[in-house]
PDB file of C-alpha atoms in Angstrom:
ATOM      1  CA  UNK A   8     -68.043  30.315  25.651  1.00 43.00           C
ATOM      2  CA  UNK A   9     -68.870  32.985  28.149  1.00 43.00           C
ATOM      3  CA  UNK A  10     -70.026  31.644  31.460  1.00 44.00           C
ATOM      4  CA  UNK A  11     -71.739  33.884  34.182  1.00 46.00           C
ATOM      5  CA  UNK A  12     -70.740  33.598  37.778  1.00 44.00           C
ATOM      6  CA  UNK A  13     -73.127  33.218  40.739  1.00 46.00           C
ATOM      7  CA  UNK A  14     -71.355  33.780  43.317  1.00 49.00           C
ATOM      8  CA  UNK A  15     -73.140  37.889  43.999  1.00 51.00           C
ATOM      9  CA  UNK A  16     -75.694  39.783  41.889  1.00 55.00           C
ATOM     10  CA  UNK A  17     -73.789  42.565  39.995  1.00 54.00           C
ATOM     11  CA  UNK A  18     -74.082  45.815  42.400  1.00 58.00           C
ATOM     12  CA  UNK A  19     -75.256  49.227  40.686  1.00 62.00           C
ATOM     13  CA  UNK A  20     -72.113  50.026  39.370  1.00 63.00           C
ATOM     14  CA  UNK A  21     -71.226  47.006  37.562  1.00 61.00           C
ATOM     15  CA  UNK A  22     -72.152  45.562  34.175  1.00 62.00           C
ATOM     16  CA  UNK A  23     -73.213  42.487  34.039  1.00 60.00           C
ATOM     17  CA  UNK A  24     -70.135  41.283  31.207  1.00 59.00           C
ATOM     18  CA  UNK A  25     -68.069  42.264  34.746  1.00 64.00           C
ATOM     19  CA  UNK A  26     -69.343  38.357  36.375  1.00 64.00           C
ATOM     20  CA  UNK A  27     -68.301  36.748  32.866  1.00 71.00           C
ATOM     21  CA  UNK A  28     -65.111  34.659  32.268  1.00 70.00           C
ATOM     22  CA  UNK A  29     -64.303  33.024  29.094  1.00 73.00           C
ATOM     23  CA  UNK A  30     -63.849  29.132  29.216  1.00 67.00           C
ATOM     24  CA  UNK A  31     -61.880  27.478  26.194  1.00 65.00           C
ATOM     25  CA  UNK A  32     -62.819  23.799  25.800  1.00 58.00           C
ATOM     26  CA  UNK A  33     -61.865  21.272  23.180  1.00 57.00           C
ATOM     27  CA  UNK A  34     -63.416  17.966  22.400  1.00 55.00           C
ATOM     28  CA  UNK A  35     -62.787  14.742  20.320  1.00 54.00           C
ATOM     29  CA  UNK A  36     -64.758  11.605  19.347  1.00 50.00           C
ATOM     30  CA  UNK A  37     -62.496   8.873  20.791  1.00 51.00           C
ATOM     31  CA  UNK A  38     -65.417   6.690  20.619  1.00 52.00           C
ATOM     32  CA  UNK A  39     -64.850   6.128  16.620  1.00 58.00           C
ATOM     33  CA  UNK A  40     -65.360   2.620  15.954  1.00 63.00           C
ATOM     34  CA  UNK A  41     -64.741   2.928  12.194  1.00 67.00           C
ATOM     35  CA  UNK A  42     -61.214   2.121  10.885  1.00 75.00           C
ATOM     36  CA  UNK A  43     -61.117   3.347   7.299  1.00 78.00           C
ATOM     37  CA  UNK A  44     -57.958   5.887   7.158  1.00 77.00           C
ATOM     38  CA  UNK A  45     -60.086   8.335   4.585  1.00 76.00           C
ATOM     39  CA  UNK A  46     -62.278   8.679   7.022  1.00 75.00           C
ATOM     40  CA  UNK A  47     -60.184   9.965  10.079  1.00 74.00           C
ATOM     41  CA  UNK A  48     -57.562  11.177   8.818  1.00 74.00           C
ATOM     42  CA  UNK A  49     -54.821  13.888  10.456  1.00 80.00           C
ATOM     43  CA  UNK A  50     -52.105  16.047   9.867  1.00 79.00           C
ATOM     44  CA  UNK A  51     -48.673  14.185   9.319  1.00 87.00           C
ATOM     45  CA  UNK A  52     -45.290  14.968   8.686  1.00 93.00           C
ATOM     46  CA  UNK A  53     -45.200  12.783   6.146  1.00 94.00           C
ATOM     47  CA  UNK A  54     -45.650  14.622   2.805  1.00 94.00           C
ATOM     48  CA  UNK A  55     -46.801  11.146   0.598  1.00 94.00           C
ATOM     49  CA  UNK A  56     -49.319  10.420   3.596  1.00 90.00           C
ATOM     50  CA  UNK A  57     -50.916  14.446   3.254  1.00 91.00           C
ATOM     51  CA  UNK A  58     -50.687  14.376  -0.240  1.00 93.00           C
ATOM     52  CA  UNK A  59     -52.821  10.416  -0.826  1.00 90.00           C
ATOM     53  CA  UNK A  60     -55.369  11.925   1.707  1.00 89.00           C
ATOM     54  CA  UNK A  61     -55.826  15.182   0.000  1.00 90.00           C
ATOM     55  CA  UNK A  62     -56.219  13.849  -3.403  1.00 91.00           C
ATOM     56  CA  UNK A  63     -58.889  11.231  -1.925  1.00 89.00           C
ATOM     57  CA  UNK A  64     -60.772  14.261  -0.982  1.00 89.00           C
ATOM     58  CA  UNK A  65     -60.369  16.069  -3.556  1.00 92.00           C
ATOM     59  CA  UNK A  66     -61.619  13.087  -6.148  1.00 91.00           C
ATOM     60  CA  UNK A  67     -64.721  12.812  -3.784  1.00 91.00           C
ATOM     61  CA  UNK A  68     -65.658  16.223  -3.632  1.00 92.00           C
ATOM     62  CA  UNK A  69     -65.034  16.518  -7.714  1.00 92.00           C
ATOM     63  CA  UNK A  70     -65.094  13.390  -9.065  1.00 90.00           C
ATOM     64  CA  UNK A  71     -64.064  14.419 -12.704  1.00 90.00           C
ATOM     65  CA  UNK A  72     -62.965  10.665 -13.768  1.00 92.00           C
ATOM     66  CA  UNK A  73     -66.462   9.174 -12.151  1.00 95.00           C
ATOM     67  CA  UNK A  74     -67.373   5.925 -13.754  1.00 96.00           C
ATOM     68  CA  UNK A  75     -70.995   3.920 -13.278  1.00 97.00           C
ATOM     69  CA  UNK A  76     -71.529   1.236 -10.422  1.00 97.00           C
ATOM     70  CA  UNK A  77     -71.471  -1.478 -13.463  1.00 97.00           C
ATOM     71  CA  UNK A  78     -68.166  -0.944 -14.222  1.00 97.00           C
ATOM     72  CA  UNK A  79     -66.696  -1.641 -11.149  1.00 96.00           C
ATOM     73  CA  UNK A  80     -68.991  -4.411  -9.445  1.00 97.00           C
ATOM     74  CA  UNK A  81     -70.547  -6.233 -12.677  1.00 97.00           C
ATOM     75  CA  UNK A  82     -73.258  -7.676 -13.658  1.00 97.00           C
ATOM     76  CA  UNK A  83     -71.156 -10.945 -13.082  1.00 97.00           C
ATOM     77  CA  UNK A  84     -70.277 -10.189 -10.056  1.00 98.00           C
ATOM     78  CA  UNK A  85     -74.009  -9.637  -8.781  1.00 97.00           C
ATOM     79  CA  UNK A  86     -74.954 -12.787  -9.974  1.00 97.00           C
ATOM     80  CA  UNK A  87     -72.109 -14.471  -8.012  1.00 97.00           C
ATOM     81  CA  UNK A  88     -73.720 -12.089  -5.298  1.00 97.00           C
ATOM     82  CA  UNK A  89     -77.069 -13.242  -5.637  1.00 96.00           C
ATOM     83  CA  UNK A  90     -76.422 -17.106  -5.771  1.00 97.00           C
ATOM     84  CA  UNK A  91     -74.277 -16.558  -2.592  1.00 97.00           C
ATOM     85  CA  UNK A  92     -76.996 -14.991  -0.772  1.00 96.00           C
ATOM     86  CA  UNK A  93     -79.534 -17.611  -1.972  1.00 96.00           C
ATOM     87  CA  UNK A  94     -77.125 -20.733  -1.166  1.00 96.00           C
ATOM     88  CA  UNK A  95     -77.530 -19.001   2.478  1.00 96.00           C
ATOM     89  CA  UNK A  96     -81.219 -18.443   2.018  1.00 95.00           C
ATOM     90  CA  UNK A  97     -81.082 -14.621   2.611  1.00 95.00           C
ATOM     91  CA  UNK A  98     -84.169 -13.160   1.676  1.00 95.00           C
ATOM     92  CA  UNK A  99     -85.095 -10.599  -1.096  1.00 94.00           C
ATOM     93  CA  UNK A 100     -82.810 -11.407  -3.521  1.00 94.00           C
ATOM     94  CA  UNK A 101     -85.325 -11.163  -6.093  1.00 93.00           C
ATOM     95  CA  UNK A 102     -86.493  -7.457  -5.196  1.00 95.00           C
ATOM     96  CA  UNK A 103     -82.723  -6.757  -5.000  1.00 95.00           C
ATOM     97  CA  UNK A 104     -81.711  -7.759  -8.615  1.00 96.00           C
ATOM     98  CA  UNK A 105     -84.798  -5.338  -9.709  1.00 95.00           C
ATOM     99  CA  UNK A 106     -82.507  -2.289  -7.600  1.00 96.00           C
ATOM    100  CA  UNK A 107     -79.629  -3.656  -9.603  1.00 97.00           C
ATOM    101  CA  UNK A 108     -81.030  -3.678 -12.714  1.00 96.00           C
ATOM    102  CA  UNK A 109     -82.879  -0.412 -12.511  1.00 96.00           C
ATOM    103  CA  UNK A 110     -81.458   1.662 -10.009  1.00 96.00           C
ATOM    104  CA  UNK A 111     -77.737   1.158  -8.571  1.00 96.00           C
ATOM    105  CA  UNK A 112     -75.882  -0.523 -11.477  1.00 97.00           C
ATOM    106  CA  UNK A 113     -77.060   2.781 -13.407  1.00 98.00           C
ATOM    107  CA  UNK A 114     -75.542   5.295 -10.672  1.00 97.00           C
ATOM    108  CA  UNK A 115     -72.212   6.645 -11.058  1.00 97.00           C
ATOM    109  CA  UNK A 116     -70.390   5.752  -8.738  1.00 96.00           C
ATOM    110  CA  UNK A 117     -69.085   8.706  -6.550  1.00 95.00           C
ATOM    111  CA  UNK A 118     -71.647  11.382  -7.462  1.00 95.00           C
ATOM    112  CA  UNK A 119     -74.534   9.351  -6.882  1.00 96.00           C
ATOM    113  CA  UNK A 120     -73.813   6.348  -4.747  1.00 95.00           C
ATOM    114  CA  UNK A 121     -70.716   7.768  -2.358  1.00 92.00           C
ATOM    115  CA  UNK A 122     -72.451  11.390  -2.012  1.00 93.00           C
ATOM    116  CA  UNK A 123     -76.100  10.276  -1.900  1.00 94.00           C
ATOM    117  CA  UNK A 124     -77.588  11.592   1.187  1.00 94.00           C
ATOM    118  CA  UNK A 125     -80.368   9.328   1.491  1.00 94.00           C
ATOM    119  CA  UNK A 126     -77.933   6.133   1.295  1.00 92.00           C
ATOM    120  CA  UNK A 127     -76.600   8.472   3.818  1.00 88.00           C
ATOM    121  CA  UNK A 128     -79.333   8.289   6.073  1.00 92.00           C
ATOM    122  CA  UNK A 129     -80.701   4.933   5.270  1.00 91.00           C
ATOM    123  CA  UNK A 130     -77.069   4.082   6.680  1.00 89.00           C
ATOM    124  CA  UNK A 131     -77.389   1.645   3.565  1.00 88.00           C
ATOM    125  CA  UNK A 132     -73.198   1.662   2.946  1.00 88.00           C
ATOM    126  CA  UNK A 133     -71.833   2.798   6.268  1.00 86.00           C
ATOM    127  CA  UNK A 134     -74.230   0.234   8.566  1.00 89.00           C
ATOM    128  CA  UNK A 135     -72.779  -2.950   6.761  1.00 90.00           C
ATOM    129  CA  UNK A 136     -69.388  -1.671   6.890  1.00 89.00           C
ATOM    130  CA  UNK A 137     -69.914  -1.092  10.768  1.00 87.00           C
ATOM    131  CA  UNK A 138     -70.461  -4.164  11.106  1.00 89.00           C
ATOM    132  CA  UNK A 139     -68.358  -6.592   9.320  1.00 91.00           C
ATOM    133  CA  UNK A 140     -65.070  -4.074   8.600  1.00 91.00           C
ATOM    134  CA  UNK A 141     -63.280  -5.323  11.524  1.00 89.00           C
ATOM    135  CA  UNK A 142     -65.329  -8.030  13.848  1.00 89.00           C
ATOM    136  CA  UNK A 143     -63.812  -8.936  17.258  1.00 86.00           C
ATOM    137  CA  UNK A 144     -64.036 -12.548  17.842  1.00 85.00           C
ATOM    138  CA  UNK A 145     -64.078 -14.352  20.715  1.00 79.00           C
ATOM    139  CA  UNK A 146     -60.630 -15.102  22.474  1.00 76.00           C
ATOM    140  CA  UNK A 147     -59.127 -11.561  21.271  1.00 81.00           C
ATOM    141  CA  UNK A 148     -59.000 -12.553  17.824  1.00 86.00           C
ATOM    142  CA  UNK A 149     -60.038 -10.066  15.029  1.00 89.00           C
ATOM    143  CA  UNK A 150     -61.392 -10.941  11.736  1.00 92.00           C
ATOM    144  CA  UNK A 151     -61.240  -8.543   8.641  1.00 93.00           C
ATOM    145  CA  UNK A 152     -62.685  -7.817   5.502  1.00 94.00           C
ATOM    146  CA  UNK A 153     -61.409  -7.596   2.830  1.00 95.00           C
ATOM    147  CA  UNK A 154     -61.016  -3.842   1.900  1.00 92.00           C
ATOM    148  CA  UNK A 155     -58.072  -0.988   1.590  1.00 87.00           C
ATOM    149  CA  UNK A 156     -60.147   0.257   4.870  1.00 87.00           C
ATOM    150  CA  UNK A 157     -59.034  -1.842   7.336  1.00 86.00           C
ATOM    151  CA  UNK A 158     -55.683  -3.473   8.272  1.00 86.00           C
ATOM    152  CA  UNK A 159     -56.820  -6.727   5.912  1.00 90.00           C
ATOM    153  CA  UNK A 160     -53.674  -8.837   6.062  1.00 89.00           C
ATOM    154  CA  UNK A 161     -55.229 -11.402   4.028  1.00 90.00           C
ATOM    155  CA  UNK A 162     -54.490 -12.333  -0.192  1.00 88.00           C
ATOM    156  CA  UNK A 163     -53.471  -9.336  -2.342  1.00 90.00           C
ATOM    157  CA  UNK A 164     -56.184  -6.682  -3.082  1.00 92.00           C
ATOM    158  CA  UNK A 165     -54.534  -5.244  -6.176  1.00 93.00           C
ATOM    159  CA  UNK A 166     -57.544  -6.039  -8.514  1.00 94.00           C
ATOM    160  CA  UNK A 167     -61.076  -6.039  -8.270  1.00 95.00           C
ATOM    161  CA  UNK A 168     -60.406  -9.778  -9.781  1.00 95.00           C
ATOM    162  CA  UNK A 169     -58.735 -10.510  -6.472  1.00 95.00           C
ATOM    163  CA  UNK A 170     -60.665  -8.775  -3.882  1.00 96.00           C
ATOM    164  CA  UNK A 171     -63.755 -10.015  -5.299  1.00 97.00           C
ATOM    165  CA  UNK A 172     -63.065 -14.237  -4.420  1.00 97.00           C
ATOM    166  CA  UNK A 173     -61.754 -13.088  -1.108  1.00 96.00           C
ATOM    167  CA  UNK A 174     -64.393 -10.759  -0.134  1.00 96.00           C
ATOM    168  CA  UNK A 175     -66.928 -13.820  -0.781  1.00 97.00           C
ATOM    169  CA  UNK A 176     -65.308 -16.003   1.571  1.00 96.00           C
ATOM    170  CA  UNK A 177     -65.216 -13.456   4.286  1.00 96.00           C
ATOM    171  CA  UNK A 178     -68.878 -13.018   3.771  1.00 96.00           C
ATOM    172  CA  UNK A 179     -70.029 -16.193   2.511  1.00 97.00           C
ATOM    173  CA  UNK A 180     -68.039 -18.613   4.050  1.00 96.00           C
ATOM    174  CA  UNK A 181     -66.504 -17.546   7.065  1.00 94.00           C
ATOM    175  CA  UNK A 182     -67.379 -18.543  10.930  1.00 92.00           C
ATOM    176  CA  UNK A 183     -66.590 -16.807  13.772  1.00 91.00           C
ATOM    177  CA  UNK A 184     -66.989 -17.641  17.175  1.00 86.00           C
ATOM    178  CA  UNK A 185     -68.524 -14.349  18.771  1.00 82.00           C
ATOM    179  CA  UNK A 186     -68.831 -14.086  22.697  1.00 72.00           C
ATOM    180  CA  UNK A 187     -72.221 -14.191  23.752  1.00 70.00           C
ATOM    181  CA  UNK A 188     -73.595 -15.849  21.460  1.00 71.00           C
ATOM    182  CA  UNK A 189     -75.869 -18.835  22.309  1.00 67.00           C
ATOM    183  CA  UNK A 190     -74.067 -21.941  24.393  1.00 66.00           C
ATOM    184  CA  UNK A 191     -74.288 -25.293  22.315  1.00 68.00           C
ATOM    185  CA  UNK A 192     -75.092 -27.947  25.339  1.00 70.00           C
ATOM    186  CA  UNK A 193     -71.691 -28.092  26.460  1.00 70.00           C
ATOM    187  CA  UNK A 194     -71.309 -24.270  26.834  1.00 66.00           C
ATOM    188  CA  UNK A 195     -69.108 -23.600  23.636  1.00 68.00           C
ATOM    189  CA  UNK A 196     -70.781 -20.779  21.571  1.00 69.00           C
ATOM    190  CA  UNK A 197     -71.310 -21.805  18.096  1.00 75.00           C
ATOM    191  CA  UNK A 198     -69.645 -20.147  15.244  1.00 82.00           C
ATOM    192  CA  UNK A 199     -71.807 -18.068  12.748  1.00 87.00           C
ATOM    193  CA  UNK A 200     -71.018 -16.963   9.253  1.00 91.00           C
ATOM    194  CA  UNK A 201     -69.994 -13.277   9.114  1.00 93.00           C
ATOM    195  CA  UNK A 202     -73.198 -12.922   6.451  1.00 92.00           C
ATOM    196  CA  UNK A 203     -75.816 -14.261   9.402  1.00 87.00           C
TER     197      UNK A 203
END
């Protein structure tokens, strides 16, 4: 960045590049709330660590072994979905089956969910993971989804069989006491489900 100095006007005999200095600057985002390790990720010594975050990118930026949304979340599993959001009355579950059904079950999954730029902009992924990846309770005490994205320290994740009955009771059926939240008549905040 060149930056002009104002101390004098430059005299006859000087060029005005004569008042400029260079300034080298450097910034970073330490304001990243996000915890998912494919998302920030930097340069190690650790050969394994390079190599896993490399091939993550690569797969995302050619996906050669890309699959279809319905393969990985079923059409099971959005029924369980759907019956868990009505047993919490959570509204449009009706509209959101007809998405399911027509739209999103169809997609493959990396070229057309992962890399779609209006999910992108809708913040339709990234906004719900924001806001339930890691969630800071009251009295210091964290609670985590389960995903490979966060420091989840919960059951095993090995299968989609196991994350899926563990990711519904962190949803579903899971209060936390956040501060700030309305005072019950004694002053003790009441505890809300993670999905309200």
């Amino acid at each position: 960045m060149l930056v002009g100095s104002t101390s004098s006007a430059p005299s006859k005999t000087q060029s005005p590049v004569d008042n400029l200095c260079v300034v080298q600057s450097t910034t970073w985002n330490i304001a990243a709330i996000n915890n998912n390790p494919f998302e920030y990720w930097i340069t190690n010594p650790d050969p394994a660590y390079n190599s896993l975050i490399a091939g993550v990118q690569n797969f995302i930026e050619s996906p050669v072994c890309d699959v279809r949304i319905c393969s990985i979340f079923t059409d099971q599993m959005f029924s369980d979905l759907q019956e868990e959001m009505r047993s919490q009355n959570i509204p449009g579950t009706n509209e959101l089956a007809s998405y399911w059904l027509v739209d999103y079950s169809q997609r493959m999954a990396v070229d057309q969910f992962l890399k779609d730029k209006t999910i992108g902009l809708k913040r339709l992924a990234s906004m719900p993971d924001r806001l339930t990846n890691t969630i800071q309770g009251g009295s210091g005490i964290s609670f985590k989804r389960p995903t490979a994205i966060n420091a989840y320290d919960g059951e095993s994740l090995n299968s989609i069989e196991e994350w899926w009955p563990e990711w519904k009771r962190f949803m579903f059926h899971t209060y936390i006491q956040l501060e700030g939240q309305p005072t019950t008549d004694n002053g003790i905040c009441a505890p809300t489900l993670v999905c309200n």
